[in-house]
Amino acid sequence: MTSERERLEQEVLELRQRVAELEATGDSVESASGIVGALPIPVLIKDSCLKWVWGNNAMCDMLHLEHGSLAGLTDEAVHGRENAREIHECDRAVLATGGPLGYEKILTFGNACYHLSVLKTLWHPEKDKEPYVLSVVRDVTAMRTAENEARESRERFGRVLRNTPMGVHMYELAPNGDLIFTDANPAADLLTGRNTAALRGKLAHTVFPDMEKLGLTDIYRNVAETGSTWSTRGMRYPDQPDKLFDVYAFRISEGSVAVQFEDVTHAAYVSEQLKINENRYRSLFNSSPIPMWEFDFSGVKRQLDMLRGSGVDDILSHVRAHQEKLAAMVDSVHVLGLNPACMDMLEASSVREASDHIENMFDFPELMLVLEQFLNMEKGLQVDPFLVRACTVKGSARTIKTHFSPLPGHEERLDRVLLTITDETERLRAEKAVTESEERLRLVLSATKDGIWDWDMNSGNAYFSPSYYTMLGYRSGEFEATEQAWLDLVHPDDRDRTVNRIRAGLEHGNEFSTEFRMRAKTGRWVWILGRGRVVERDEQGRPLRTVGSHADITALKRVQEELLEHKNLFEAMADNLFDMLWAKDTEGNYLFANKALRNAMHMNDGEELIGRNDLFFAERLRKTGMTPRFSGKHVHSDMTVLHTGHPERYEEEYAMDEGRMVYDVRKSPLFDRHGKLIGTVGMGRDITETKQAQATLVRAKEAAESAVRSKDQFLANMSHEIRTPMNGVLGMLQLLNATPLNGEQTEYVETALESGRGLLSVINDILDFSKMQSGGFSLARQEFTLHETMRTVLRSFSVQARDKRIGLSYEVAPDMPQTLIGDDARLRQILFNLVGNAVKFTHSGNVGVRADHLGPHKGGVMIGLEVSDTGIGIPESLLQKVFDPFTQADGSFSRQYQGTGLGLGIVRSLVERMGGTLSIDSEEKQGTAIYATLLLDLPECETAPAHDKPAPEPAKRPQRVLVVEDDEVNRFTTKRYLEKSGYAVCVAHSGEEAVSLCSGERFDCILMDIQMPGMDGMAATRKIREAEKGKDTPVVALTAHAMQGDRERFLAAGMDGYASKPLELEELAAAVATAIANGRQS
């Protein structure tokens, strides 16, 4: 600063001389180019109107303009209106007072910012004319930057000085050579036991009288003058004879010296107990935390002497050009020793390992720097610590500060040196991190949307960042940055609360946080989250300066309001539910409970439930006189849900004084938004009445099932009781019809047969309908051919069709599979009902049946059946009802057609159970067509149709058939018909008799009645099978049951097939022939 002031004063003096010369010449402005233009600093001349008249080349260069181009310019054009206004104020002051006037200003030219020192004075080149303003400008940007850096450096040094644990005294050399005491850190006052604050600025020997006696004044003066360093160990000060200090003096700037001292009394006491000289040195060397390395440089010295002897003057250049010379020097270095701190720094496990690593420790540039420092030490030059990059044994990179010094006793020869190392890696990394952190902070502050403020609480003035203004819709600086300006924008309803909150925060702590509304430029209210921290207080603790931020939380407030609305809506909805809803934390404490649960807990309105647990409410209920008894499931289920993370559902019974309560309870885990399990949620529904109703339904269901079983048993018995005599009637009629009869007798017999079959059809319809209604119905799976099935059905109606003189035909599509799998008996039943109705209601024309292959479907095959006739048709009004049970097209008392009305209803049920559909198309007096689709399966290997199989070869001997039947009529009928068919028939009256006959005789087939007194047919079959031991005589069941599960039970008992009574004798003969043929093949 002193030299700068001197330069400015010198420039003022020179400018005045030049102005005097100009005024003495009396020439015009143009003559200034010869005198003033020679100045190396920028010069500008303006007229009294403050327009630019002339500027020298230096001025043009500074403004980045062409030489000689300044005339006619204005300050507004060059510097802008705001800067021009300030410059003109100074110009007018010079015109008014005559000057000179000096000031500093920061201006921008091009893309660069300049800190300028300006000196203005008045110039009268012509006495009768207006004077000119002459300005001399000097760029002091670098100087001011250096001053700021110096000030920051001093501040950093001051912080280090205040915080270092070592004592430091600062001295400055006066011009007269006196040593002035200037400063001391707190550690120094603590170590010396003196308060030196009031002694600063005094002569050093008056502050510390013993300095002269110890010769320290001259030593410190020499350090200040020469820049050398001085240190001593174990110094005793006379005023502190019991203490020893290590003292180190060094120059910190020209004429200034710092003395660093450390109380080493205890270390000296320990050292006195050790060996003197080498032992003491070795102990200090090995225990020092500073890495140190001792080297024998005698080989390096010899090689350097050889190079000098060979005429090499510039050793560094020579070695740089011949790198092998440097490698040879490194090889000649011998390690004398290194301390543990050095080994740790090098990551070496032994001295040998560290010694072997020396040639790999430094790269070539670092080795050259080491050589350069050693050469400086040889020349007697000051060798300052220097930074080099090094590599540890394990390959880690380090930046170390090294310092060369000769070992004691080797100062002249320099053949042994001590290398002191400071690992600067972490410090440099920390400095880099600080720099990067500061840069990040700067970028964050420039990019953040939060407003930053800095409040001087004494003046009320503040700093508001640009974001502070923009979040309210203002331009930066559009309103004053003061406390009052802020307060004026705060919502009136929030003002007192906000101010009180801030005051409370400032009085009781260093931080505060509050929310309030501020008026934006558009007039809308913006919610602000204000945070602040006290960063400076006075001696009484009153806050002087506070900094903080403003964040726009309007959107957050809106979300909070919406969440509150949703919460209120949820609670309102939950409170209007009859079910109980709740949430608990992981400790079982309630987080939420709706009104239904609170009522169940007998809580009063407004009574708080949150934070309570089930034990609390159980105890509370007991205090009210109630004695609840819980099963404990609610506690166990809470633990299960928390442990597994899976929902739980169970029924909980509560025994209360007013009765037993049953609840359907559901619980699920409760997670927060991060997926962490924080509790459980549950719902409980009072199902007491439901459970009671279910119990009633169970009892009703059991009663109904009992009734169904009774009904099924009744139907089974009725089926047997009806079918057995029917079998005898129809059998005898068929036998009679096979005898020679005249025409009238034949007509009687056939009429009786037709009536019997009609009665059997009615019985079958009633039994089938009953089974379908009770669910006692199943479908069989067996192979059959559609040709055979349709031919059999139509043959049954051939006599009726012939008598009515109507045609009866069937057709199977050529692509129909020959063999299908399904319930052939039910398919026959469908066709019997449809064809029977068609024949019944047709008086002329024909009845046709067609089967089509509709293609594969669901792993099987879909077939279509069409039964059409040219009969009376069905009125359109009855088309939707003909498939309903007990419904007939003609339902009057005088109806022409007989029947139960169950046939089509049974057909529809059978078709639907077989995976198909049923539809009808009819026109009254024109005819009817009924369409059915059925889903059937295909065998793995198709076989030829049954009608293509060759008939079984006639046996060489009559086949023997055993007929087991307890009913005499049925036994006689069956025996007589089989004998007419060529079989040798033997009869048994009971199951026991059949078992006895089979044990001694061989039969080709057995016809076994199922229901017999004593041993029934299934028991007899099992006995026969047990006695046969592999013969497997075919057994065909004869049953009048025909109920659900019959076929499965018969097959399980060992039977090969069954036939339902009453029997068509032709079908009976065919069943026997098939059974014998199958038995022979197996």
GROMACS .gro file of N, CA and C in nm, residues 152-232:
model
  243
  152GLU      N    1  -0.649  -1.197   0.267
  152GLU     CA    2  -0.700  -1.331   0.297
  152GLU      C    3  -0.589  -1.421   0.352
  153SER      N    4  -0.468  -1.406   0.295
  153SER     CA    5  -0.357  -1.486   0.344
  153SER      C    6  -0.326  -1.451   0.490
  154ARG      N    7  -0.331  -1.320   0.520
  154ARG     CA    8  -0.306  -1.280   0.658
  154ARG      C    9  -0.413  -1.336   0.750
  155GLU      N   10  -0.539  -1.334   0.700
  155GLU     CA   11  -0.648  -1.389   0.783
  155GLU      C   12  -0.629  -1.538   0.807
  156ARG      N   13  -0.589  -1.610   0.700
  156ARG     CA   14  -0.565  -1.753   0.718
  156ARG      C   15  -0.449  -1.777   0.814
  157PHE      N   16  -0.344  -1.698   0.798
  157PHE     CA   17  -0.229  -1.712   0.887
  157PHE      C   18  -0.269  -1.683   1.031
  158GLY      N   19  -0.358  -1.582   1.044
  158GLY     CA   20  -0.405  -1.547   1.179
  158GLY      C   21  -0.483  -1.660   1.242
  159ARG      N   22  -0.567  -1.728   1.160
  159ARG     CA   23  -0.643  -1.840   1.212
  159ARG      C   24  -0.551  -1.953   1.256
  160VAL      N   25  -0.450  -1.981   1.169
  160VAL     CA   26  -0.355  -2.086   1.206
  160VAL      C   27  -0.280  -2.047   1.333
  161LEU      N   28  -0.243  -1.919   1.338
  161LEU     CA   29  -0.168  -1.870   1.453
  161LEU      C   30  -0.249  -1.885   1.582
  162ARG      N   31  -0.376  -1.854   1.573
  162ARG     CA   32  -0.461  -1.861   1.693
  162ARG      C   33  -0.487  -2.005   1.736
  163ASN      N   34  -0.487  -2.097   1.641
  163ASN     CA   35  -0.528  -2.234   1.673
  163ASN      C   36  -0.412  -2.331   1.693
  164THR      N   37  -0.289  -2.291   1.660
  164THR     CA   38  -0.177  -2.382   1.677
  164THR      C   39  -0.147  -2.402   1.825
  165PRO      N   40  -0.112  -2.523   1.865
  165PRO     CA   41  -0.083  -2.548   2.008
  165PRO      C   42   0.054  -2.496   2.050
  166MET      N   43   0.138  -2.458   1.954
  166MET     CA   44   0.271  -2.407   1.986
  166MET      C   45   0.264  -2.256   2.008
  167GLY      N   46   0.347  -2.209   2.096
  167GLY     CA   47   0.354  -2.065   2.119
  167GLY      C   48   0.425  -1.995   2.004
  168VAL      N   49   0.374  -1.879   1.964
  168VAL     CA   50   0.434  -1.802   1.855
  168VAL      C   51   0.438  -1.655   1.896
  169HIS      N   52   0.557  -1.595   1.886
  169HIS     CA   53   0.574  -1.450   1.904
  169HIS      C   54   0.613  -1.389   1.771
  170MET      N   55   0.558  -1.273   1.740
  170MET     CA   56   0.583  -1.206   1.613
  170MET      C   57   0.660  -1.076   1.641
  171TYR      N   58   0.766  -1.051   1.561
  171TYR     CA   59   0.847  -0.932   1.575
  171TYR      C   60   0.862  -0.867   1.439
  172GLU      N   61   0.886  -0.734   1.440
  172GLU     CA   62   0.908  -0.660   1.315
  172GLU      C   63   1.027  -0.567   1.337
  173LEU      N   64   1.112  -0.561   1.235
  173LEU     CA   65   1.234  -0.482   1.242
  173LEU      C   66   1.204  -0.339   1.201
  174ALA      N   67   1.225  -0.244   1.295
  174ALA     CA   68   1.203  -0.103   1.266
  174ALA      C   69   1.314  -0.051   1.175
  175PRO      N   70   1.292   0.063   1.105
  175PRO     CA   71   1.397   0.118   1.017
  175PRO      C   72   1.528   0.146   1.092
  176ASN      N   73   1.514   0.178   1.221
  176ASN     CA   74   1.636   0.209   1.296
  176ASN      C   75   1.704   0.084   1.350
  177GLY      N   76   1.650  -0.035   1.317
  177GLY     CA   77   1.711  -0.159   1.361
  177GLY      C   78   1.654  -0.215   1.489
  178ASP      N   79   1.564  -0.139   1.555
  178ASP     CA   80   1.502  -0.192   1.676
  178ASP      C   81   1.407  -0.308   1.641
  179LEU      N   82   1.395  -0.399   1.736
  179LEU     CA   83   1.305  -0.513   1.719
  179LEU      C   84   1.177  -0.485   1.796
  180ILE      N   85   1.064  -0.480   1.725
  180ILE     CA   86   0.936  -0.444   1.783
  180ILE      C   87   0.854  -0.571   1.802
  181PHE      N   88   0.796  -0.587   1.923
  181PHE     CA   89   0.704  -0.699   1.950
  181PHE      C   90   0.567  -0.663   1.892
  182THR      N   91   0.513  -0.747   1.800
  182THR     CA   92   0.389  -0.713   1.730
  182THR      C   93   0.270  -0.803   1.766
  183ASP      N   94   0.294  -0.926   1.801
  183ASP     CA   95   0.178  -1.013   1.824
  183ASP      C   96   0.223  -1.141   1.895
  184ALA      N   97   0.122  -1.209   1.955
  184ALA     CA   98   0.145  -1.339   2.018
  184ALA      C   99   0.014  -1.417   2.013
  185ASN      N  100   0.024  -1.545   1.991
  185ASN     CA  101  -0.098  -1.625   1.986
  185ASN      C  102  -0.138  -1.668   2.128
  186PRO      N  103  -0.263  -1.717   2.145
  186PRO     CA  104  -0.308  -1.757   2.279
  186PRO      C  105  -0.219  -1.864   2.342
  187ALA      N  106  -0.167  -1.957   2.260
  187ALA     CA  107  -0.081  -2.061   2.316
  187ALA      C  108   0.046  -2.002   2.377
  188ALA      N  109   0.098  -1.896   2.315
  188ALA     CA  110   0.219  -1.833   2.369
  188ALA      C  111   0.192  -1.771   2.505
  189ASP      N  112   0.081  -1.699   2.518
  189ASP     CA  113   0.046  -1.642   2.648
  189ASP      C  114   0.025  -1.751   2.752
  190LEU      N  115  -0.033  -1.863   2.711
  190LEU     CA  116  -0.057  -1.973   2.804
  190LEU      C  117   0.074  -2.036   2.848
  191LEU      N  118   0.170  -2.053   2.755
  191LEU     CA  119   0.297  -2.115   2.787
  191LEU      C  120   0.385  -2.025   2.874
  192THR      N  121   0.380  -1.894   2.846
  192THR     CA  122   0.466  -1.801   2.921
  192THR      C  123   0.397  -1.745   3.045
  193GLY      N  124   0.266  -1.767   3.055
  193GLY     CA  125   0.193  -1.717   3.170
  193GLY      C  126   0.177  -1.566   3.170
  194ARG      N  127   0.176  -1.507   3.054
  194ARG     CA  128   0.165  -1.361   3.045
  194ARG      C  129   0.055  -1.324   2.948
  195ASN      N  130  -0.009  -1.208   2.975
  195ASN     CA  131  -0.107  -1.150   2.884
  195ASN      C  132  -0.038  -1.038   2.809
  196THR      N  133  -0.009  -1.062   2.683
  196THR     CA  134   0.071  -0.967   2.605
  196THR      C  135  -0.012  -0.876   2.518
  197ALA      N  136  -0.144  -0.878   2.535
  197ALA     CA  137  -0.229  -0.798   2.447
  197ALA      C  138  -0.195  -0.650   2.455
  198ALA      N  139  -0.165  -0.601   2.576
  198ALA     CA  140  -0.138  -0.457   2.593
  198ALA      C  141   0.005  -0.421   2.562
  199LEU      N  142   0.091  -0.520   2.533
  199LEU     CA  143   0.234  -0.494   2.513
  199LEU      C  144   0.273  -0.489   2.367
  200ARG      N  145   0.176  -0.512   2.278
  200ARG     CA  146   0.207  -0.515   2.136
  200ARG      C  147   0.245  -0.374   2.087
  201GLY      N  148   0.348  -0.372   2.002
  201GLY     CA  149   0.396  -0.244   1.949
  201GLY      C  150   0.513  -0.186   2.028
  202LYS      N  151   0.550  -0.252   2.136
  202LYS     CA  152   0.661  -0.204   2.217
  202LYS      C  153   0.790  -0.275   2.178
  203LEU      N  154   0.902  -0.215   2.223
  203LEU     CA  155   1.032  -0.275   2.193
  203LEU      C  156   1.041  -0.413   2.255
  204ALA      N  157   1.103  -0.504   2.182
  204ALA     CA  158   1.104  -0.643   2.226
  204ALA      C  159   1.176  -0.659   2.359
  205HIS      N  160   1.286  -0.590   2.378
  205HIS     CA  161   1.363  -0.613   2.501
  205HIS      C  162   1.296  -0.551   2.622
  206THR      N  163   1.196  -0.459   2.598
  206THR     CA  164   1.121  -0.407   2.713
  206THR      C  165   1.007  -0.502   2.749
  207VAL      N  166   0.957  -0.574   2.650
  207VAL     CA  167   0.853  -0.672   2.679
  207VAL      C  168   0.913  -0.796   2.745
  208PHE      N  169   1.028  -0.840   2.690
  208PHE     CA  170   1.096  -0.958   2.743
  208PHE      C  171   1.239  -0.916   2.780
  209PRO      N  172   1.259  -0.870   2.899
  209PRO     CA  173   1.392  -0.815   2.939
  209PRO      C  174   1.505  -0.917   2.924
  210ASP      N  175   1.478  -1.044   2.933
  210ASP     CA  176   1.584  -1.146   2.927
  210ASP      C  177   1.634  -1.171   2.786
  211MET      N  178   1.569  -1.111   2.685
  211MET     CA  179   1.611  -1.137   2.546
  211MET      C  180   1.754  -1.090   2.522
  212GLU      N  181   1.788  -0.971   2.576
  212GLU     CA  182   1.923  -0.918   2.557
  212GLU      C  183   2.025  -1.009   2.624
  213LYS      N  184   1.990  -1.052   2.743
  213LYS     CA  185   2.082  -1.137   2.820
  213LYS      C  186   2.109  -1.268   2.746
  214LEU      N  187   2.006  -1.320   2.680
  214LEU     CA  188   2.021  -1.448   2.608
  214LEU      C  189   2.071  -1.430   2.466
  215GLY      N  190   2.087  -1.305   2.423
  215GLY     CA  191   2.135  -1.280   2.287
  215GLY      C  192   2.028  -1.303   2.180
  216LEU      N  193   1.902  -1.308   2.223
  216LEU     CA  194   1.797  -1.339   2.127
  216LEU      C  195   1.765  -1.221   2.037
  217THR      N  196   1.784  -1.100   2.087
  217THR     CA  197   1.752  -0.982   2.006
  217THR      C  198   1.834  -0.981   1.879
  218ASP      N  199   1.963  -1.004   1.893
  218ASP     CA  200   2.050  -1.004   1.775
  218ASP      C  201   2.017  -1.121   1.682
  219ILE      N  202   1.984  -1.236   1.744
  219ILE     CA  203   1.951  -1.353   1.660
  219ILE      C  204   1.826  -1.326   1.577
  220TYR      N  205   1.721  -1.272   1.641
  220TYR     CA  206   1.596  -1.248   1.569
  220TYR      C  207   1.616  -1.138   1.465
  221ARG      N  208   1.701  -1.039   1.500
  221ARG     CA  209   1.726  -0.931   1.404
  221ARG      C  210   1.796  -0.988   1.281
  222ASN      N  211   1.889  -1.080   1.302
  222ASN     CA  212   1.960  -1.141   1.190
  222ASN      C  213   1.864  -1.224   1.103
  223VAL      N  214   1.776  -1.296   1.168
  223VAL     CA  215   1.678  -1.374   1.092
  223VAL      C  216   1.591  -1.281   1.008
  224ALA      N  217   1.547  -1.169   1.067
  224ALA     CA  218   1.462  -1.075   0.995
  224ALA      C  219   1.534  -1.012   0.878
  225GLU      N  220   1.663  -0.990   0.895
  225GLU     CA  221   1.738  -0.922   0.789
  225GLU      C  222   1.781  -1.019   0.679
  226THR      N  223   1.828  -1.136   0.718
  226THR     CA  224   1.887  -1.227   0.618
  226THR      C  225   1.790  -1.331   0.566
  227GLY      N  226   1.682  -1.355   0.637
  227GLY     CA  227   1.590  -1.460   0.594
  227GLY      C  228   1.633  -1.598   0.636
  228SER      N  229   1.738  -1.607   0.716
  228SER     CA  230   1.781  -1.738   0.764
  228SER      C  231   1.687  -1.785   0.875
  229THR      N  232   1.709  -1.907   0.916
  229THR     CA  233   1.631  -1.961   1.027
  229THR      C  234   1.724  -1.990   1.144
  230TRP      N  235   1.663  -1.994   1.259
  230TRP     CA  236   1.741  -2.025   1.381
  230TRP      C  237   1.654  -2.106   1.473
  231SER      N  238   1.714  -2.207   1.533
  231SER     CA  239   1.639  -2.287   1.628
  231SER      C  240   1.731  -2.332   1.738
  232THR      N  241   1.673  -2.363   1.850
  232THR     CA  242   1.749  -2.415   1.963
  232THR      C  243   1.659  -2.506   2.042
   0.00000   0.00000   0.00000
